[in-house]
Tab-separated table of C-alpha atoms and ligand atoms in Angstrom:
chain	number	residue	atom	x	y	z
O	1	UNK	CA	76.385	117.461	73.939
O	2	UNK	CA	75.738	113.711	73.258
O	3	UNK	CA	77.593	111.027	70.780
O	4	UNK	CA	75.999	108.447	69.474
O	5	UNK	CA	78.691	106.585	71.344
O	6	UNK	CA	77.355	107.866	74.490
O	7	UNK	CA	74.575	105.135	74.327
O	8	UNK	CA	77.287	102.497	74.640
O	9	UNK	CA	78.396	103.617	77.663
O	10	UNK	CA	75.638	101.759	79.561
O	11	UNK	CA	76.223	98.914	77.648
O	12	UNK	CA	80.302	98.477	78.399
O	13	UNK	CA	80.231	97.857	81.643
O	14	UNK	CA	80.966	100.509	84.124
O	15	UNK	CA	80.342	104.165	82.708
O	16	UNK	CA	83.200	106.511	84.012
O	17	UNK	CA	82.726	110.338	83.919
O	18	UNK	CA	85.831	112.699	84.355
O	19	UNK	CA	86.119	115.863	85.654
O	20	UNK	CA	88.558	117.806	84.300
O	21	UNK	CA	90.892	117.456	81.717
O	22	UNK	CA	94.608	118.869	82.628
O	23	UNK	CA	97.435	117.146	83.292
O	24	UNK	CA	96.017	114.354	85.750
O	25	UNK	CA	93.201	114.055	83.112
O	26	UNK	CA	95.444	113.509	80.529
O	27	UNK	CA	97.112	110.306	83.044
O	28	UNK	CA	93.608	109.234	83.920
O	29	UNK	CA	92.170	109.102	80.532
O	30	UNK	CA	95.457	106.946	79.357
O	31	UNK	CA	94.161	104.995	82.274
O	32	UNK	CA	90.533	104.589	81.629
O	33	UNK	CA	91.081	103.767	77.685
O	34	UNK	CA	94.310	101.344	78.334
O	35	UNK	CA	93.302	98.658	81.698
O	36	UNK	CA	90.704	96.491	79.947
O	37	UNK	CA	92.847	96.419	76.551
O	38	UNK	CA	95.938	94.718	79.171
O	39	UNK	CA	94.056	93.467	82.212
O	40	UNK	CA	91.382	90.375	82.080
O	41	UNK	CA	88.727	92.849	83.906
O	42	UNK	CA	85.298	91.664	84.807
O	43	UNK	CA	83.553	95.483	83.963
O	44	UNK	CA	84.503	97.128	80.720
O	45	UNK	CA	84.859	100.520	81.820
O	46	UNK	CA	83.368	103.103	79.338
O	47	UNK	CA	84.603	106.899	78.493
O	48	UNK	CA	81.241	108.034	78.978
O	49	UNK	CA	81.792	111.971	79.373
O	50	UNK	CA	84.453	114.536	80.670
O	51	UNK	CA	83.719	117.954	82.509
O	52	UNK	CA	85.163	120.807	82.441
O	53	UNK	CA	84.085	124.929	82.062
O	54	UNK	CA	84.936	125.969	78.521
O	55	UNK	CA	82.789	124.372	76.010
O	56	UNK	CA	86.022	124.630	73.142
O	57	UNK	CA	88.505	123.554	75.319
O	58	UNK	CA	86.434	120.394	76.880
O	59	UNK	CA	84.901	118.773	73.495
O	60	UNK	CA	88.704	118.839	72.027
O	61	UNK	CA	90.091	117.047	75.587
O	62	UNK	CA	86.915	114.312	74.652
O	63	UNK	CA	88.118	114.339	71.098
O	64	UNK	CA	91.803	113.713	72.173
O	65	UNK	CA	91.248	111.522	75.328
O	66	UNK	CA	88.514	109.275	73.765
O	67	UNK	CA	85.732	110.487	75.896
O	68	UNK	CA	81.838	109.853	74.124
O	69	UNK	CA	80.406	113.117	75.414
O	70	UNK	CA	81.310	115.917	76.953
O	71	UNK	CA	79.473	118.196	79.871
O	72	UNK	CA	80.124	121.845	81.117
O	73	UNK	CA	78.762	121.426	84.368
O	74	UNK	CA	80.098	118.578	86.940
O	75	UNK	CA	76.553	118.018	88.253
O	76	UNK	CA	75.216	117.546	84.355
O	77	UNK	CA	78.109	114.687	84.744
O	78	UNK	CA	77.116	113.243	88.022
O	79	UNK	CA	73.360	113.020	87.097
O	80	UNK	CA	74.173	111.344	83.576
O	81	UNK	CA	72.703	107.470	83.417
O	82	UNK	CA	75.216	106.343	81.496
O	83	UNK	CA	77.692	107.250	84.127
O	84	UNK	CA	78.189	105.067	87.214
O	85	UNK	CA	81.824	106.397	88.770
O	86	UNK	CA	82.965	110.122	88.472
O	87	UNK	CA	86.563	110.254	88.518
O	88	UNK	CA	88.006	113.984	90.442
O	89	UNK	CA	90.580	115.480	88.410
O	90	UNK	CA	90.076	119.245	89.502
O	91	UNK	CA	92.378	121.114	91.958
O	92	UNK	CA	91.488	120.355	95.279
O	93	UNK	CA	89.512	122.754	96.490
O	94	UNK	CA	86.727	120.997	94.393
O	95	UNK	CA	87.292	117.626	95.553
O	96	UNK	CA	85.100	117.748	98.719
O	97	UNK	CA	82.078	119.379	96.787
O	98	UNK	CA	82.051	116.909	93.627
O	99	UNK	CA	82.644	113.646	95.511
O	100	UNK	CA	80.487	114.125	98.056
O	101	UNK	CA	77.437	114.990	95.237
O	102	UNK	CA	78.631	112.029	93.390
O	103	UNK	CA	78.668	109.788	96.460
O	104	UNK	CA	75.304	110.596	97.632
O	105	UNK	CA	74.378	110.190	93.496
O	106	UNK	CA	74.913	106.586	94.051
O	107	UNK	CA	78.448	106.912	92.138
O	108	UNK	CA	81.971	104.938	92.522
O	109	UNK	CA	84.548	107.671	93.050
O	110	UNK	CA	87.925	107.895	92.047
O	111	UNK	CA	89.525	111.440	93.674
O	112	UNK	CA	93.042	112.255	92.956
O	113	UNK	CA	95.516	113.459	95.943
O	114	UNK	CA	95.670	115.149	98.128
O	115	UNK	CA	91.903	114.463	99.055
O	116	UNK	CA	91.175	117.673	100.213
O	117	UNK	CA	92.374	121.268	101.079
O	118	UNK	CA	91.603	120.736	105.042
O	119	UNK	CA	90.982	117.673	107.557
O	120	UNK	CA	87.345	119.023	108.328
O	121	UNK	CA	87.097	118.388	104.119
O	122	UNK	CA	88.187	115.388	104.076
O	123	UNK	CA	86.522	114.263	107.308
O	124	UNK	CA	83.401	114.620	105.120
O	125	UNK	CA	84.267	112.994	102.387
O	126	UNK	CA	84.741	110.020	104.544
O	127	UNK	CA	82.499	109.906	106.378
O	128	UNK	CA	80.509	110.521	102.915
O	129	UNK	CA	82.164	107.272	101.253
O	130	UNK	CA	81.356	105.316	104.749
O	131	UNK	CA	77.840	106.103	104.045
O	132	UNK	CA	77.802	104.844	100.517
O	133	UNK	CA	79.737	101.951	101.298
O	134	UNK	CA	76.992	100.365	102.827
O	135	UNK	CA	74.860	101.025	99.662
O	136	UNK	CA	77.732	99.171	97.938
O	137	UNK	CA	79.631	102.127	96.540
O	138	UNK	CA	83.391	102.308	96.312
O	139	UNK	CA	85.848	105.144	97.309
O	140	UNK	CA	89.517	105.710	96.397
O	141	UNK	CA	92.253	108.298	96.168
O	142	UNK	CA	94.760	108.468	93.622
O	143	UNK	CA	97.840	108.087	95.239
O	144	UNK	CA	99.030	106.262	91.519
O	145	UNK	CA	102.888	105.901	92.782
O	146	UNK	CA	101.521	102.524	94.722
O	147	UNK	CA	100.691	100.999	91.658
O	148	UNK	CA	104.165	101.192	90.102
O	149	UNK	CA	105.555	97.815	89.950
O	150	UNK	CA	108.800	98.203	91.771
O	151	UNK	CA	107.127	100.161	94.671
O	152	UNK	CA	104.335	97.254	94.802
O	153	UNK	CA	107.343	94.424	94.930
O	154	UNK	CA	108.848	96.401	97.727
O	155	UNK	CA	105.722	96.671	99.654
O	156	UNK	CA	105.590	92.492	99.094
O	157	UNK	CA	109.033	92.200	100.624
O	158	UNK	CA	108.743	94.706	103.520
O	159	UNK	CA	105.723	93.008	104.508
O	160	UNK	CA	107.473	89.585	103.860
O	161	UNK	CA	109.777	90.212	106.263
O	162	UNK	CA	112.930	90.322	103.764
O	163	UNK	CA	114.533	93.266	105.350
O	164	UNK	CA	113.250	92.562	109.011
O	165	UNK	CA	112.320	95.375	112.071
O	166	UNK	CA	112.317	98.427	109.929
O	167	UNK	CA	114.368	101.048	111.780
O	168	UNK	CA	114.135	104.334	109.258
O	169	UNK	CA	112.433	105.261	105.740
O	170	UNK	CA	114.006	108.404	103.941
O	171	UNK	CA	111.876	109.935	101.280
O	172	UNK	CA	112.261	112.298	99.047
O	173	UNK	CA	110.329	114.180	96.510
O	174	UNK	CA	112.193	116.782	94.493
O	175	UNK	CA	110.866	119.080	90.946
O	176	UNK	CA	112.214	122.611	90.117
O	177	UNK	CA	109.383	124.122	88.056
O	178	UNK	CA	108.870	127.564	89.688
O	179	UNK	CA	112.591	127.979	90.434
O	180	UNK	CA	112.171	131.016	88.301
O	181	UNK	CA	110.867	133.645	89.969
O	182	UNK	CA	108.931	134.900	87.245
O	183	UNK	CA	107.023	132.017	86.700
O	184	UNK	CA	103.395	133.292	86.920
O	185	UNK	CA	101.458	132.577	89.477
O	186	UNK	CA	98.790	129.222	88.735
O	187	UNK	CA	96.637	127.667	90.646
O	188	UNK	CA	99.093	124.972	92.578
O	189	UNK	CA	100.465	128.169	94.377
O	190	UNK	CA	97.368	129.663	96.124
O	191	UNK	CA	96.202	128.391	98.801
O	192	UNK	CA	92.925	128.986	98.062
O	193	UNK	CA	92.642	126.662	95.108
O	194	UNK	CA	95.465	124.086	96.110
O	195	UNK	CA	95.535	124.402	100.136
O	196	UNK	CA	99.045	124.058	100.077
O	197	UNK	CA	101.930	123.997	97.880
O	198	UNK	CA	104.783	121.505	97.738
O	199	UNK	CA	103.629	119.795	101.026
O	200	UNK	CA	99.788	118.671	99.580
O	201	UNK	CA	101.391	118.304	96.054
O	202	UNK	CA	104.298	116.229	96.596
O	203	UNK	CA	104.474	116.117	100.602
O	204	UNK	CA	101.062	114.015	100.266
O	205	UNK	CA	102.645	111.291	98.249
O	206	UNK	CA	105.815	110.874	100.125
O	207	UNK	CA	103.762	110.033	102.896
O	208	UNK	CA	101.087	107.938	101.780
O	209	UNK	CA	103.953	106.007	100.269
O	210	UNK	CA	106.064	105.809	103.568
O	211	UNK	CA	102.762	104.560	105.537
O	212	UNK	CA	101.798	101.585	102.607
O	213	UNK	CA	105.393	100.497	102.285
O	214	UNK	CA	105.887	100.294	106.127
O	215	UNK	CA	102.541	99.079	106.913
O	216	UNK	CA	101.867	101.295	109.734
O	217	UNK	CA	101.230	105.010	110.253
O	218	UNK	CA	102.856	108.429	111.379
O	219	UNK	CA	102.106	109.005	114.743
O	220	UNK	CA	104.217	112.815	114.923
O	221	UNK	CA	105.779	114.760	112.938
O	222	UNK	CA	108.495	118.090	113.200
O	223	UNK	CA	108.377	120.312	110.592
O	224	UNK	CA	110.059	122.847	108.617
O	225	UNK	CA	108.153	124.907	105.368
O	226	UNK	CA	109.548	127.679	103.563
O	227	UNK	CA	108.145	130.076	100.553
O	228	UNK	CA	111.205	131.508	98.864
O	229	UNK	CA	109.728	133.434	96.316
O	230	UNK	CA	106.155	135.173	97.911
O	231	UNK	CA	105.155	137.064	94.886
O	232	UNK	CA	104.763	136.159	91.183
O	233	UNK	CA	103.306	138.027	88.083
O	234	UNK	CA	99.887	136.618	87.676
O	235	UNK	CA	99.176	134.676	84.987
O	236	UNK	CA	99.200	136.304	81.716
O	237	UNK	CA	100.609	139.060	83.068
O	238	UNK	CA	104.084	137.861	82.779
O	239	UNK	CA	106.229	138.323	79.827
O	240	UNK	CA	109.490	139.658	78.138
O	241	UNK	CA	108.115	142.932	78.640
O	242	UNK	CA	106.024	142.740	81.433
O	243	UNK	CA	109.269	142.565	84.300
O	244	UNK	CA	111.145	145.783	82.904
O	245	UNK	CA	107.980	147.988	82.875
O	246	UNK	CA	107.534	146.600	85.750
O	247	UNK	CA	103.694	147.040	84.906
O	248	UNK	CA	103.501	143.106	85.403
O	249	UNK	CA	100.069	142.835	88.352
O	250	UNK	CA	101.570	140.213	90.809
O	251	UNK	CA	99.723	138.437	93.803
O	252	UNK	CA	101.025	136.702	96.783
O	253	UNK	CA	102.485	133.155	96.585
O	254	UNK	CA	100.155	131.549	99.797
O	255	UNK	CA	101.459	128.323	99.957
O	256	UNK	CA	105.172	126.889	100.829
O	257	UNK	CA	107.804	126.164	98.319
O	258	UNK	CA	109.551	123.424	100.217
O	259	UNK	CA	108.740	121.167	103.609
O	260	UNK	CA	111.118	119.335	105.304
O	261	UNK	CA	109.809	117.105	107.897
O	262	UNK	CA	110.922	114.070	110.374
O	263	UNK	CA	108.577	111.687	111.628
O	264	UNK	CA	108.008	108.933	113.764
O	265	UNK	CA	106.478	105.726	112.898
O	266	UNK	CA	103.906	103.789	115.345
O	267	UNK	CA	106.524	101.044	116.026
O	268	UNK	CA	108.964	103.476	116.965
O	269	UNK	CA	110.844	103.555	113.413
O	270	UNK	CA	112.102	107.024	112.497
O	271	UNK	CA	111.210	108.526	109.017
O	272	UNK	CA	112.896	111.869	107.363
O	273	UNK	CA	110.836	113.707	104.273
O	274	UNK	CA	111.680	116.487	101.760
O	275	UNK	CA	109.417	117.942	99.569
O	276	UNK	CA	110.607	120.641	97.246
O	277	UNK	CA	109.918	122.575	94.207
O	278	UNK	CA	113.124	124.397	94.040
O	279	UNK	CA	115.676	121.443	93.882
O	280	UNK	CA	116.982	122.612	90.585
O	281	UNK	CA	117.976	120.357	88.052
O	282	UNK	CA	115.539	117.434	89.898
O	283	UNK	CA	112.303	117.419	87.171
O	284	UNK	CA	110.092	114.332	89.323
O	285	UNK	CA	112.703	113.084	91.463
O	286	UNK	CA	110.848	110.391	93.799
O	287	UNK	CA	113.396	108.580	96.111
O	288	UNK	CA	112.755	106.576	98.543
O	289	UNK	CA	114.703	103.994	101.333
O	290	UNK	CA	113.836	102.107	104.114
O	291	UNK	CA	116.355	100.293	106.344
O	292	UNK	CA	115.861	97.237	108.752
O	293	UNK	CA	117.878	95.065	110.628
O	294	UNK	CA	117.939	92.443	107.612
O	295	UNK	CA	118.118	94.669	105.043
O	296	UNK	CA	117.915	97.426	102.761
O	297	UNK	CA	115.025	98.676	100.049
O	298	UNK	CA	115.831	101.768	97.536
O	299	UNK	CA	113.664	103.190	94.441
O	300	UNK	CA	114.159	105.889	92.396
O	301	UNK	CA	111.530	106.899	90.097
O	302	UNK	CA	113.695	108.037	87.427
O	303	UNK	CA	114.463	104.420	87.635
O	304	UNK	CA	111.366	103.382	87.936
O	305	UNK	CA	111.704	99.707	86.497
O	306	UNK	CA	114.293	98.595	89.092
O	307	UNK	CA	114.727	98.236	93.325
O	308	UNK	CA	117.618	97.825	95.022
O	309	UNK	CA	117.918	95.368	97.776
O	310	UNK	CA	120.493	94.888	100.170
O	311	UNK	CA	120.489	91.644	102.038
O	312	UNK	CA	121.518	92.163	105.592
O	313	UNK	CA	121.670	88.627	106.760
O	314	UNK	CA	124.106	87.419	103.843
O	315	UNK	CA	128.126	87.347	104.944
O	316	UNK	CA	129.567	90.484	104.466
O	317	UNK	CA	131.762	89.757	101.813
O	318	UNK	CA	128.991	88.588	99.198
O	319	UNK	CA	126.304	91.831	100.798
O	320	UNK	CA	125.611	95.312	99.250
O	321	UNK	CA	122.900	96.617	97.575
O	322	UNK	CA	121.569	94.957	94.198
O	323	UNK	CA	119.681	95.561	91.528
O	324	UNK	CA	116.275	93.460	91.129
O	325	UNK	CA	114.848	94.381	87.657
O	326	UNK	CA	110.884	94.159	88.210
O	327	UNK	CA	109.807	93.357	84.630
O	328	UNK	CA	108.925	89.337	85.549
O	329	UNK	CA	105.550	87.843	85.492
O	330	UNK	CA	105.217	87.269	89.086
O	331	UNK	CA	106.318	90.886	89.715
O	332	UNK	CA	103.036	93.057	90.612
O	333	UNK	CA	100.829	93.841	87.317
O	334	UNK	CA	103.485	92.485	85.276
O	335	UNK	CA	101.370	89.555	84.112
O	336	UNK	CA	99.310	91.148	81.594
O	337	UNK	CA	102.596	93.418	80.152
O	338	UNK	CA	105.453	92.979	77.805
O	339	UNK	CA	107.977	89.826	78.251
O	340	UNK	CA	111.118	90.625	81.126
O	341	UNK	CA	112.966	93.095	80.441
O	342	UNK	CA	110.504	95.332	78.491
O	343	UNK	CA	110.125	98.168	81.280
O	344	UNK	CA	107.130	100.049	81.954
O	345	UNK	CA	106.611	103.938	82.604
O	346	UNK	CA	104.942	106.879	84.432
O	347	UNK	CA	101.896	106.021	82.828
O	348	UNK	CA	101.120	102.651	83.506
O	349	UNK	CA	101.195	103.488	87.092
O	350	UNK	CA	97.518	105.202	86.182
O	351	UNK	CA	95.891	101.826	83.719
O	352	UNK	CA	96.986	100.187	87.253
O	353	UNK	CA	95.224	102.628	89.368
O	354	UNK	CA	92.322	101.949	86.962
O	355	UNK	CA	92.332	98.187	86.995
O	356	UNK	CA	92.461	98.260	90.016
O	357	UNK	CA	89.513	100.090	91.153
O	358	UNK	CA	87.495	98.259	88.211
O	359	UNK	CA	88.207	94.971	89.484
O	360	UNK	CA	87.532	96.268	93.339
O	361	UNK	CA	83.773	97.275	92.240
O	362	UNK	CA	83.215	94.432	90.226
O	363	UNK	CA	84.457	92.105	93.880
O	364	UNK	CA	82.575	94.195	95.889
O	365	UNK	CA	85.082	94.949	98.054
O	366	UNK	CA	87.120	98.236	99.406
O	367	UNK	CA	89.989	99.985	97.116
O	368	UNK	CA	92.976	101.320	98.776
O	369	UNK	CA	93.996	103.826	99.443
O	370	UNK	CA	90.272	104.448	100.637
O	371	UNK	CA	88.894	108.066	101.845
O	372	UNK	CA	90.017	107.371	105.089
O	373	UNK	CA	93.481	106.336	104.148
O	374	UNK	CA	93.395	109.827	102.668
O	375	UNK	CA	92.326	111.771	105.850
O	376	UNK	CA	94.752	110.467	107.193
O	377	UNK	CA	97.351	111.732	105.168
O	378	UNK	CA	95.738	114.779	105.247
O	379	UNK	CA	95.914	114.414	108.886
O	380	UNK	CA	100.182	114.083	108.517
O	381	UNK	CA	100.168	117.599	106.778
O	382	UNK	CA	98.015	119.291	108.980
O	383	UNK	CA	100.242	118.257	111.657
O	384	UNK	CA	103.164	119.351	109.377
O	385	UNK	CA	102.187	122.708	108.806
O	386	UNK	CA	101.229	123.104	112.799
O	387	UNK	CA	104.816	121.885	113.714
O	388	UNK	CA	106.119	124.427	111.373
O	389	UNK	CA	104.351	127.270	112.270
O	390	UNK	CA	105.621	126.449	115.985
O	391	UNK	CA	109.605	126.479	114.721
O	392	UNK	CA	109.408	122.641	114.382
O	393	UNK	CA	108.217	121.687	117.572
O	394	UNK	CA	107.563	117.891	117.791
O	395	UNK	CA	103.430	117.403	116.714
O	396	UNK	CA	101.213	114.673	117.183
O	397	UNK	CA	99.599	113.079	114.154
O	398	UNK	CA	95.639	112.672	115.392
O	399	UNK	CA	94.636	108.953	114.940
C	1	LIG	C1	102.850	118.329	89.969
C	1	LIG	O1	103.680	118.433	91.014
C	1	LIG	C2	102.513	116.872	89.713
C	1	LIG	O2	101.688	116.847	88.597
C	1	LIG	C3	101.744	116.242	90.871
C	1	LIG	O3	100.524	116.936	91.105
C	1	LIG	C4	101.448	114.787	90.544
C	1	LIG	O4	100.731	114.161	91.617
C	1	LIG	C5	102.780	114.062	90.316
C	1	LIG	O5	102.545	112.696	89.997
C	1	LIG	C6	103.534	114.747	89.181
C	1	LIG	O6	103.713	116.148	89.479
């Protein structure tokens, strides 16, 4: 199905194609349409096409997201001229298939986290986006929660040196949607579609964001996962009438509700992660700490606007944690926003994401996180899940 706008793609710049169109589609899009309307960027990326199964459902998400055309069929989207990076927005047990076509299309990719369902997955992918590299393509994942100011000024002090040897970083990532039991049974809680539940959700970002904001990696883990509630209605099953007939069908919940982990860090710093989706009350509560022996960093996504810094090497009586308000120029991305002051939100994290992959293509160099940035994470929760199904027992993290 083709828009007369379609032809413009090729002449914008850098022709994205989407696939899929839920909730990360929805952040991408905001993305895709928003960077060069803030950010100076040398390609003008166009809203070529989106993907996605139903026909209906997938020409209103191009009518509401801005998108010129839209396909049925991701390798319709990948073979498209007027598209020259296909941007993953399925669950993940799509992600190896789709960015490995697109890579070996000749396409930038964009994949959103976790990269894959498995290591052997994601060992593919990239080793796929090694390949294309040397053909000049470009591979990242969308760990977006790096590209929110605050957690970019605190990855500028850490490595600054501000709060010296780094000694512990606490992390925690807490929602409550499927506290009910009788919430049905989607795709995010079979492992067959999502290859794990809290820990590749939420888990994956906790520790891609202890690793970039400590500058070094997880080399073992000990692990605890739970599933509290193992059987849901499935969906559309489910309803006020449903549970007392008890004629609701219900499947198996195949993936954990919760993983608490420890970890250590390559220089011998100690980390501590929780990842849950029955912390009631707790809708996208991302908090995170690290400690040094100069000082203190905390964020709170709630927050999201502000760090907290505790200066460790200032007299006691003048010390304690304050609050830095990143909304100035010279504060990451801040440049091309609103004056000080003026915060920013969830969303911006994603035109950032965007700009920055744009301006990575158009330098010819390597976004980050790259593939392999992403195997390893998916390393981390492999090693998770192995130290959990062995009651915790200390696990390596392969390098
Ligand atoms: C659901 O847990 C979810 O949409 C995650 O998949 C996203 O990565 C996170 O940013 C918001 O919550």
């Amino acid at each position: 199905m083709e828009h007369p706008e379609a032809q413009q793609a090729e002449a914008q710049g850098l022709g994205i194609g989407m696939v899929g169109y839920a909730f990360m589609g929805a952040a991408h899009s905001q993305g895709w349409r928003t960077a060069a309307r803030v950010f100076d960027l040398p390609l003008r990326p166009a809203m070529a096409a989106i993907c996605g199964r139903d026909p209906d459902a997938v020409r209103a998400a191009a009518d509401k997201h801005g998108w010129a055309a839209a396909e049925t069929d991701w390798r319709d989207l990948i073979a498209r001229d007027d598209v020259q990076l296909v941007d993953v927005c399925t669950p993940g047990d799509s992600h190896a298939e789709i960015a490995i076509a697109a890579l070996e299309a000749g396409k930038h990719v964009l994949c959103e986290k976790p990269l894959a369902n498995s290591v052997a997955e994601a060992e593919a992918m990239a080793d796929a986006a090694r390949r294309a590299r040397t053909r000049g393509q470009r591979a990242m994942v969308g760990f977006n929660y790096r590209r929110t100011p605050a957690i970019a000024q605190a990855r500028r002090m850490v490595a600054g040196g501000r709060i010296g040897v780094l000694r512990h970083v606490r992390v925690t990532y807490l929602q409550d949607w499927i506290v009910d039991p009788e919430f049905p049974l989607v795709w995010r809680l079979r492992r067959e579609l999502a290859g794990s539940g809290a820990l590749g959700d939420l888990g994956a970002h906790i520790v891609d964001l202890a690793q970039y904001l400590a500058g070094e990696r997880l080399v073992g883990v000990s692990a605890l996962t739970e599933t509290f509630v193992r059987d849901r209605p499935l969906p559309g099953a489910a309803g006020p009438g449903a549970a007392h007939s008890g004629a609701a069908a219900r499947g198996p919940v195949t993936v954990d509700d919760a993983a608490l982990f420890t970890g250590r860090l390559a220089s011998g710093a100690l980390a501590s992660f929780e990842a849950s989706r029955f912390a009631a009350g707790r809708k996208n509560s991302l908090r995170i700490e690290l400690n040094g022996d100069h000082g203190s960093l905390a964020f709170d996504l709630e927050r999201l606007n502000e760090l907290s810094f505790h200066d460790h090497t200032v007299p006691a009586a003048d010390s304690g944690f304050r609050r830095i308000l990143v909304t100035e120029p010279d504060h990451p991305y801040l440049e091309a926003w609103w004056p000080p002051g003026h915060g920013l939100g969830y969303d911006h994290t994603f035109v950032h994401q965007a700009r920055d992959m744009v301006a990575a293509i158009a330098a010819g160099t390597d976004p980050e996180p790259s593939f392999e940035d992403g195997l390893q994470v998916q390393r981390v929760l492999a090693a998770v899940e192995d130290s959990a199904e062995k009651n915790c027992v200390y696990t390596p993290v392969p390098a």
